[in-house]
PDB file of N, CA and C in Angstrom:
ATOM      1  N   UNK A 464     126.189  49.087 100.448  1.00 55.00           N
ATOM      2  CA  UNK A 464     125.783  48.814 101.120  1.00 55.00           C
ATOM      3  C   UNK A 464     123.821  48.773 101.184  1.00 55.00           C
ATOM      4  N   UNK A 465     123.326  48.852 102.160  1.00 53.00           N
ATOM      5  CA  UNK A 465     122.163  49.558 102.274  1.00 53.00           C
ATOM      6  C   UNK A 465     122.092  51.421 102.974  1.00 53.00           C
ATOM      7  N   UNK A 466     123.332  51.457 103.279  1.00 55.00           N
ATOM      8  CA  UNK A 466     123.292  52.831 103.750  1.00 55.00           C
ATOM      9  C   UNK A 466     123.705  53.771 102.881  1.00 55.00           C
ATOM     10  N   UNK A 467     124.485  53.336 101.930  1.00 55.00           N
ATOM     11  CA  UNK A 467     124.914  53.694 100.327  1.00 55.00           C
ATOM     12  C   UNK A 467     123.304  54.053  99.735  1.00 55.00           C
ATOM     13  N   UNK A 468     122.140  53.269  99.779  1.00 54.00           N
ATOM     14  CA  UNK A 468     121.192  53.014  98.996  1.00 54.00           C
ATOM     15  C   UNK A 468     120.172  54.519  99.873  1.00 54.00           C
ATOM     16  N   UNK A 469     120.308  54.140 100.874  1.00 55.00           N
ATOM     17  CA  UNK A 469     119.811  55.624 101.825  1.00 55.00           C
ATOM     18  C   UNK A 469     120.173  56.722 101.735  1.00 55.00           C
ATOM     19  N   UNK A 470     121.287  56.890 101.629  1.00 57.00           N
ATOM     20  CA  UNK A 470     121.735  57.923 101.132  1.00 57.00           C
ATOM     21  C   UNK A 470     122.496  58.218 100.004  1.00 57.00           C
ATOM     22  N   UNK A 471     121.110  58.656  99.114  1.00 58.00           N
ATOM     23  CA  UNK A 471     122.500  58.681  97.400  1.00 58.00           C
ATOM     24  C   UNK A 471     122.454  59.623  97.014  1.00 58.00           C
ATOM     25  N   UNK A 472     122.275  61.025  97.973  1.00 57.00           N
ATOM     26  CA  UNK A 472     122.887  62.630  97.596  1.00 57.00           C
ATOM     27  C   UNK A 472     124.406  62.466  97.848  1.00 57.00           C
ATOM     28  N   UNK A 473     125.189  62.924  96.826  1.00 57.00           N
ATOM     29  CA  UNK A 473     126.733  62.707  97.673  1.00 57.00           C
ATOM     30  C   UNK A 473     127.246  64.379  97.849  1.00 57.00           C
ATOM     31  N   UNK A 474     127.125  63.771  99.293  1.00 59.00           N
ATOM     32  CA  UNK A 474     127.251  65.488  99.978  1.00 59.00           C
ATOM     33  C   UNK A 474     128.676  66.061  99.706  1.00 59.00           C
ATOM     34  N   UNK A 475     129.666  65.763  98.920  1.00 61.00           N
ATOM     35  CA  UNK A 475     131.382  66.143  98.416  1.00 61.00           C
ATOM     36  C   UNK A 475     130.920  67.122  97.189  1.00 61.00           C
ATOM     37  N   UNK A 476     129.834  66.616  96.367  1.00 65.00           N
ATOM     38  CA  UNK A 476     129.424  67.784  95.718  1.00 65.00           C
ATOM     39  C   UNK A 476     128.572  68.719  95.680  1.00 65.00           C
ATOM     40  N   UNK A 477     129.072  70.564  95.872  1.00 67.00           N
ATOM     41  CA  UNK A 477     128.028  71.476  95.991  1.00 67.00           C
ATOM     42  C   UNK A 477     126.465  71.277  95.422  1.00 67.00           C
ATOM     43  N   UNK A 478     125.241  71.564  95.848  1.00 75.00           N
ATOM     44  CA  UNK A 478     123.762  71.477  94.951  1.00 75.00           C
ATOM     45  C   UNK A 478     123.960  71.816  94.010  1.00 75.00           C
ATOM     46  N   UNK A 479     124.446  73.342  93.582  1.00 73.00           N
ATOM     47  CA  UNK A 479     124.604  74.343  92.857  1.00 73.00           C
ATOM     48  C   UNK A 479     126.064  74.434  92.114  1.00 73.00           C
ATOM     49  N   UNK A 480     126.435  74.177  91.064  1.00 80.00           N
ATOM     50  CA  UNK A 480     127.244  74.265  90.330  1.00 80.00           C
ATOM     51  C   UNK A 480     127.669  75.933  90.245  1.00 80.00           C
ATOM     52  N   UNK A 481     127.197  76.344  89.744  1.00 85.00           N
ATOM     53  CA  UNK A 481     127.490  78.126  89.782  1.00 85.00           C
ATOM     54  C   UNK A 481     127.717  78.844  91.105  1.00 85.00           C
ATOM     55  N   UNK A 482     129.180  79.042  91.806  1.00 88.00           N
ATOM     56  CA  UNK A 482     129.427  79.355  93.307  1.00 88.00           C
ATOM     57  C   UNK A 482     128.498  81.025  93.131  1.00 88.00           C
ATOM     58  N   UNK A 483     128.080  81.860  92.195  1.00 91.00           N
ATOM     59  CA  UNK A 483     126.909  82.373  92.326  1.00 91.00           C
ATOM     60  C   UNK A 483     125.653  82.171  92.964  1.00 91.00           C
ATOM     61  N   UNK A 484     125.138  81.463  91.763  1.00 89.00           N
ATOM     62  CA  UNK A 484     123.644  81.258  92.584  1.00 89.00           C
ATOM     63  C   UNK A 484     123.685  80.315  94.090  1.00 89.00           C
ATOM     64  N   UNK A 485     124.466  79.488  94.142  1.00 88.00           N
ATOM     65  CA  UNK A 485     124.730  78.761  95.681  1.00 88.00           C
ATOM     66  C   UNK A 485     124.636  79.740  96.793  1.00 88.00           C
ATOM     67  N   UNK A 486     125.419  81.169  96.485  1.00 90.00           N
ATOM     68  CA  UNK A 486     125.700  82.175  97.687  1.00 90.00           C
ATOM     69  C   UNK A 486     124.031  82.924  97.531  1.00 90.00           C
ATOM     70  N   UNK A 487     123.776  82.868  96.464  1.00 91.00           N
ATOM     71  CA  UNK A 487     122.034  83.803  96.929  1.00 91.00           C
ATOM     72  C   UNK A 487     121.307  82.798  97.341  1.00 91.00           C
ATOM     73  N   UNK A 488     121.366  81.956  96.642  1.00 90.00           N
ATOM     74  CA  UNK A 488     120.358  80.812  97.507  1.00 90.00           C
ATOM     75  C   UNK A 488     120.345  81.059  99.367  1.00 90.00           C
ATOM     76  N   UNK A 489     121.859  80.491  99.466  1.00 90.00           N
ATOM     77  CA  UNK A 489     122.371  80.968 100.895  1.00 90.00           C
ATOM     78  C   UNK A 489     121.566  81.860 101.580  1.00 90.00           C
ATOM     79  N   UNK A 490     122.264  83.001 100.856  1.00 92.00           N
ATOM     80  CA  UNK A 490     121.278  84.389 101.287  1.00 92.00           C
ATOM     81  C   UNK A 490     120.057  84.297 101.339  1.00 92.00           C
ATOM     82  N   UNK A 491     119.278  83.819 100.838  1.00 92.00           N
ATOM     83  CA  UNK A 491     117.873  83.674 100.618  1.00 92.00           C
ATOM     84  C   UNK A 491     117.539  82.865 102.215  1.00 92.00           C
ATOM     85  N   UNK A 492     117.932  81.760 102.324  1.00 91.00           N
ATOM     86  CA  UNK A 492     117.629  80.993 103.234  1.00 91.00           C
ATOM     87  C   UNK A 492     117.935  81.320 104.615  1.00 91.00           C
ATOM     88  N   UNK A 493     118.977  82.377 104.538  1.00 90.00           N
ATOM     89  CA  UNK A 493     118.908  82.589 105.865  1.00 90.00           C
ATOM     90  C   UNK A 493     118.136  83.734 106.504  1.00 90.00           C
ATOM     91  N   UNK A 494     117.577  84.533 105.063  1.00 95.00           N
ATOM     92  CA  UNK A 494     116.896  85.799 105.387  1.00 95.00           C
ATOM     93  C   UNK A 494     115.323  85.551 105.433  1.00 95.00           C
ATOM     94  N   UNK A 495     114.578  85.890 105.878  1.00 95.00           N
ATOM     95  CA  UNK A 495     112.873  86.042 105.707  1.00 95.00           C
ATOM     96  C   UNK A 495     112.967  86.868 105.082  1.00 95.00           C
ATOM     97  N   UNK A 496     112.988  88.190 104.794  1.00 96.00           N
ATOM     98  CA  UNK A 496     112.571  88.959 104.166  1.00 96.00           C
ATOM     99  C   UNK A 496     112.501  89.015 102.725  1.00 96.00           C
ATOM    100  N   UNK A 497     113.985  87.950 102.287  1.00 95.00           N
ATOM    101  CA  UNK A 497     114.708  87.644 101.559  1.00 95.00           C
ATOM    102  C   UNK A 497     113.772  86.596 100.492  1.00 95.00           C
ATOM    103  N   UNK A 498     113.085  85.315 101.907  1.00 95.00           N
ATOM    104  CA  UNK A 498     112.403  84.407 101.217  1.00 95.00           C
ATOM    105  C   UNK A 498     111.072  84.931 100.764  1.00 95.00           C
ATOM    106  N   UNK A 499     110.723  85.402 101.487  1.00 96.00           N
ATOM    107  CA  UNK A 499     109.372  86.216 101.352  1.00 96.00           C
ATOM    108  C   UNK A 499     108.904  87.174 100.006  1.00 96.00           C
ATOM    109  N   UNK A 500     110.504  88.333  99.546  1.00 95.00           N
ATOM    110  CA  UNK A 500     110.392  88.414  98.421  1.00 95.00           C
ATOM    111  C   UNK A 500     110.706  88.008  97.274  1.00 95.00           C
ATOM    112  N   UNK A 501     111.231  86.674  97.265  1.00 94.00           N
ATOM    113  CA  UNK A 501     111.587  85.581  96.070  1.00 94.00           C
ATOM    114  C   UNK A 501     110.398  84.853  96.162  1.00 94.00           C
ATOM    115  N   UNK A 502     109.693  84.609  96.920  1.00 95.00           N
ATOM    116  CA  UNK A 502     108.239  84.303  97.318  1.00 95.00           C
ATOM    117  C   UNK A 502     107.201  84.593  96.472  1.00 95.00           C
ATOM    118  N   UNK A 503     107.523  85.833  96.680  1.00 96.00           N
ATOM    119  CA  UNK A 503     106.052  87.098  96.520  1.00 96.00           C
ATOM    120  C   UNK A 503     106.319  86.944  94.404  1.00 96.00           C
ATOM    121  N   UNK A 504     107.675  87.329  93.921  1.00 96.00           N
ATOM    122  CA  UNK A 504     108.427  87.703  93.021  1.00 96.00           C
ATOM    123  C   UNK A 504     108.309  86.320  92.034  1.00 96.00           C
ATOM    124  N   UNK A 505     108.489  85.058  92.442  1.00 96.00           N
ATOM    125  CA  UNK A 505     107.388  84.185  91.916  1.00 96.00           C
ATOM    126  C   UNK A 505     105.853  84.121  91.513  1.00 96.00           C
ATOM    127  N   UNK A 506     105.191  84.496  92.401  1.00 97.00           N
ATOM    128  CA  UNK A 506     103.882  84.782  92.022  1.00 97.00           C
ATOM    129  C   UNK A 506     103.427  86.308  91.127  1.00 97.00           C
ATOM    130  N   UNK A 507     104.086  86.980  90.630  1.00 97.00           N
ATOM    131  CA  UNK A 507     103.865  88.039  89.879  1.00 97.00           C
ATOM    132  C   UNK A 507     104.111  87.902  88.332  1.00 97.00           C
ATOM    133  N   UNK A 508     103.066  88.396  87.549  1.00 98.00           N
ATOM    134  CA  UNK A 508     103.460  88.370  86.075  1.00 98.00           C
ATOM    135  C   UNK A 508     104.799  89.008  86.082  1.00 98.00           C
ATOM    136  N   UNK A 509     104.822  88.669  84.768  1.00 97.00           N
ATOM    137  CA  UNK A 509     106.370  88.952  84.111  1.00 97.00           C
ATOM    138  C   UNK A 509     106.525  90.724  84.631  1.00 97.00           C
ATOM    139  N   UNK A 510     105.571  91.215  83.999  1.00 98.00           N
ATOM    140  CA  UNK A 510     105.758  92.623  84.083  1.00 98.00           C
ATOM    141  C   UNK A 510     105.973  93.252  85.590  1.00 98.00           C
ATOM    142  N   UNK A 511     105.539  92.503  86.422  1.00 98.00           N
ATOM    143  CA  UNK A 511     105.076  93.375  87.700  1.00 98.00           C
ATOM    144  C   UNK A 511     106.438  92.788  88.094  1.00 98.00           C
ATOM    145  N   UNK A 512     107.295  91.761  87.703  1.00 97.00           N
ATOM    146  CA  UNK A 512     108.313  91.190  88.167  1.00 97.00           C
ATOM    147  C   UNK A 512     109.569  92.463  87.738  1.00 97.00           C
ATOM    148  N   UNK A 513     109.278  92.958  86.665  1.00 98.00           N
ATOM    149  CA  UNK A 513     109.801  93.790  86.142  1.00 98.00           C
ATOM    150  C   UNK A 513     110.197  95.332  86.670  1.00 98.00           C
ATOM    151  N   UNK A 514     108.481  95.556  86.972  1.00 98.00           N
ATOM    152  CA  UNK A 514     108.604  96.806  87.986  1.00 98.00           C
ATOM    153  C   UNK A 514     109.326  96.316  88.938  1.00 98.00           C
ATOM    154  N   UNK A 515     109.203  95.701  90.019  1.00 97.00           N
ATOM    155  CA  UNK A 515     109.840  95.249  91.323  1.00 97.00           C
ATOM    156  C   UNK A 515     111.152  95.352  91.231  1.00 97.00           C
ATOM    157  N   UNK A 516     111.803  94.871  90.160  1.00 97.00           N
ATOM    158  CA  UNK A 516     113.181  94.970  89.837  1.00 97.00           C
ATOM    159  C   UNK A 516     113.794  96.469  89.499  1.00 97.00           C
ATOM    160  N   UNK A 517     112.813  97.106  88.262  1.00 98.00           N
ATOM    161  CA  UNK A 517     113.408  98.376  88.259  1.00 98.00           C
ATOM    162  C   UNK A 517     113.514  99.887  89.839  1.00 98.00           C
ATOM    163  N   UNK A 518     112.314  99.038  90.305  1.00 97.00           N
ATOM    164  CA  UNK A 518     112.348 100.259  91.569  1.00 97.00           C
ATOM    165  C   UNK A 518     113.536  99.422  92.679  1.00 97.00           C
ATOM    166  N   UNK A 519     113.760  98.348  92.879  1.00 96.00           N
ATOM    167  CA  UNK A 519     115.043  97.586  93.488  1.00 96.00           C
ATOM    168  C   UNK A 519     116.352  98.319  93.029  1.00 96.00           C
ATOM    169  N   UNK A 520     116.321  99.004  91.836  1.00 97.00           N
ATOM    170  CA  UNK A 520     117.524  98.499  91.063  1.00 97.00           C
ATOM    171  C   UNK A 520     117.434 100.618  91.501  1.00 97.00           C
ATOM    172  N   UNK A 521     116.267 101.349  91.419  1.00 97.00           N
ATOM    173  CA  UNK A 521     116.569 102.458  91.180  1.00 97.00           C
ATOM    174  C   UNK A 521     116.917 102.853  93.217  1.00 97.00           C
ATOM    175  N   UNK A 522     116.566 102.141  93.789  1.00 96.00           N
ATOM    176  CA  UNK A 522     116.773 101.826  95.160  1.00 96.00           C
ATOM    177  C   UNK A 522     117.747 102.064  95.684  1.00 96.00           C
ATOM    178  N   UNK A 523     118.964 101.165  95.019  1.00 96.00           N
ATOM    179  CA  UNK A 523     119.904 100.784  95.275  1.00 96.00           C
ATOM    180  C   UNK A 523     120.731 101.845  94.707  1.00 96.00           C
ATOM    181  N   UNK A 524     120.362 102.658  93.569  1.00 96.00           N
ATOM    182  CA  UNK A 524     121.401 103.662  93.067  1.00 96.00           C
ATOM    183  C   UNK A 524     121.654 104.718  93.891  1.00 96.00           C
ATOM    184  N   UNK A 525     120.259 105.070  94.596  1.00 96.00           N
ATOM    185  CA  UNK A 525     120.071 105.894  95.697  1.00 96.00           C
ATOM    186  C   UNK A 525     120.872 105.523  97.162  1.00 96.00           C
ATOM    187  N   UNK A 526     120.913 104.708  97.077  1.00 95.00           N
ATOM    188  CA  UNK A 526     121.826 104.414  98.246  1.00 95.00           C
ATOM    189  C   UNK A 526     123.231 104.285  98.369  1.00 95.00           C
ATOM    190  N   UNK A 527     123.400 103.917  97.136  1.00 95.00           N
ATOM    191  CA  UNK A 527     124.743 104.588  96.949  1.00 95.00           C
ATOM    192  C   UNK A 527     125.591 104.973  96.856  1.00 95.00           C
ATOM    193  N   UNK A 528     124.675 106.197  96.211  1.00 95.00           N
ATOM    194  CA  UNK A 528     125.074 107.722  96.342  1.00 95.00           C
ATOM    195  C   UNK A 528     125.021 108.699  97.539  1.00 95.00           C
ATOM    196  N   UNK A 529     124.182 107.836  98.573  1.00 93.00           N
ATOM    197  CA  UNK A 529     123.708 108.306  99.728  1.00 93.00           C
ATOM    198  C   UNK A 529     125.205 107.940 101.010  1.00 93.00           C
ATOM    199  N   UNK A 530     125.915 107.054 100.276  1.00 84.00           N
ATOM    200  CA  UNK A 530     127.192 106.312 101.051  1.00 84.00           C
ATOM    201  C   UNK A 530     128.329 107.091 100.744  1.00 84.00           C
TER     202      UNK A 530
END
């Protein structure tokens, strides 16, 4: 009926089929810092995206070594 037409989205199926992608999206949604980082990354050139990713990977390595 009309209710079915108004609610076309199937809520029994996840929005993302890949569980890892769904978890990342959920993390971004709940964290303003991650939202800002993701939004900013989309505006950068590919070279600058790679530079930021490289920096993040180096920081992760340093953090892991200090744990």
